[in-house]
């Protein structure tokens, strides 16, 4: 059966045109900094993010872990949101790789406030441990693709600057935030010491993430990437996909947001499905099934029988994601399937 796959924006497959770009890529040994396509991707991304330099990495998780490693020392405390990707889905890496202690705070829909962070920070005057890094996520995955407001990022940045605390932005889907709000990626990235972007989510590339920061940060990030086994060689064949994605798939993220909103409006209320439409801000749609006759497991099974794939998102929720490889027509078909399942 041909499924309409709404599980994630990571399920997209490289298009023919992207594959052509891959096959034409000029390559060299990136270990010597000699892959022209990787270098071009890194320069493009540094420019888009308004940072001095950038580094291609294997995954969003690797970018996050490199950034934490470079911006902290063992024994430091890192503040992050309790539902963040780093806290939930990265195999408990920060204490293992960087020896840091994580201090999760619960945000409102993934959004932390300056006040919350101010109340939590441990300064240099304590004999115990010191807060050295704050990690933010924009858009926020587990909160359903919510956008971190620029003004709050600025306030948090100012607080952290005044306390000598670094700020890292997990911007796996920062371009979704940017396309939705009109705020440039560089304006978001301005309020961070380092930022990462995923190429393999809404942008539709098969692999990769790019980490950006100042030159010193990127030099140290290269060492940390090597330590993690992430130094690669003729990797221009992957960077070419990233360049293609930046040149062709960025503005079109707006279409994914339209598809997600259409879908959310249509399925909200069907057979007890509850969606907080105010928080369908980008391409992710989180549906609460607490008041449905179907459990999450049953809903996933029934939808699969109807040709639609979605994922479990906690005990009472499922998630659907609009992306490059689902058309509006397929989105309509998915709505029909939901109508049959949630009669
Ligand atoms: C916000 C966020 N950060 C980081 C990642 C990790 O990306 P990867 O799967 O490439 O390691 C994800 C993946 O979904 C994510 O949603």
mmCIF file with all atom_site columns, C-alpha atoms in Angstrom, residues 40-54 184-187 189 212:
data_model
loop_
_atom_site.group_PDB
_atom_site.id
_atom_site.type_symbol
_atom_site.label_atom_id
_atom_site.label_alt_id
_atom_site.label_comp_id
_atom_site.label_asym_id
_atom_site.label_entity_id
_atom_site.label_seq_id
_atom_site.pdbx_PDB_ins_code
_atom_site.Cartn_x
_atom_site.Cartn_y
_atom_site.Cartn_z
_atom_site.occupancy
_atom_site.B_iso_or_equiv
_atom_site.pdbx_formal_charge
_atom_site.auth_seq_id
_atom_site.auth_comp_id
_atom_site.auth_asym_id
_atom_site.auth_atom_id
_atom_site.pdbx_PDB_model_num
ATOM 1  C CA . UNK A 1 40  ? 30.304 26.415 -0.085 1.00 0.00 ? 40  UNK A CA 1
ATOM 2  C CA . UNK A 1 41  ? 27.466 25.051 2.057  1.00 0.00 ? 41  UNK A CA 1
ATOM 3  C CA . UNK A 1 42  ? 29.204 26.216 5.229  1.00 0.00 ? 42  UNK A CA 1
ATOM 4  C CA . UNK A 1 43  ? 29.773 29.695 3.775  1.00 0.00 ? 43  UNK A CA 1
ATOM 5  C CA . UNK A 1 44  ? 26.155 29.932 2.629  1.00 0.00 ? 44  UNK A CA 1
ATOM 6  C CA . UNK A 1 45  ? 24.865 28.905 6.027  1.00 0.00 ? 45  UNK A CA 1
ATOM 7  C CA . UNK A 1 46  ? 27.198 31.223 7.957  1.00 0.00 ? 46  UNK A CA 1
ATOM 8  C CA . UNK A 1 47  ? 25.904 34.079 5.819  1.00 0.00 ? 47  UNK A CA 1
ATOM 9  C CA . UNK A 1 48  ? 22.232 33.167 6.217  1.00 0.00 ? 48  UNK A CA 1
ATOM 10 C CA . UNK A 1 49  ? 22.692 32.911 9.991  1.00 0.00 ? 49  UNK A CA 1
ATOM 11 C CA . UNK A 1 50  ? 24.831 36.030 10.304 1.00 0.00 ? 50  UNK A CA 1
ATOM 12 C CA . UNK A 1 51  ? 27.690 34.118 11.947 1.00 0.00 ? 51  UNK A CA 1
ATOM 13 C CA . UNK A 1 52  ? 31.422 34.151 11.144 1.00 0.00 ? 52  UNK A CA 1
ATOM 14 C CA . UNK A 1 53  ? 31.728 30.493 10.296 1.00 0.00 ? 53  UNK A CA 1
ATOM 15 C CA . UNK A 1 54  ? 29.842 27.214 10.047 1.00 0.00 ? 54  UNK A CA 1
ATOM 16 C CA . UNK A 1 184 ? 15.210 36.478 9.298  1.00 0.00 ? 184 UNK A CA 1
ATOM 17 C CA . UNK A 1 185 ? 17.222 33.455 10.486 1.00 0.00 ? 185 UNK A CA 1
ATOM 18 C CA . UNK A 1 186 ? 20.090 35.864 11.256 1.00 0.00 ? 186 UNK A CA 1
ATOM 19 C CA . UNK A 1 187 ? 17.832 37.933 13.486 1.00 0.00 ? 187 UNK A CA 1
ATOM 20 C CA . UNK A 1 189 ? 20.536 33.636 15.537 1.00 0.00 ? 189 UNK A CA 1
ATOM 21 C CA . UNK A 1 212 ? 27.268 28.129 13.061 1.00 0.00 ? 212 UNK A CA 1
#
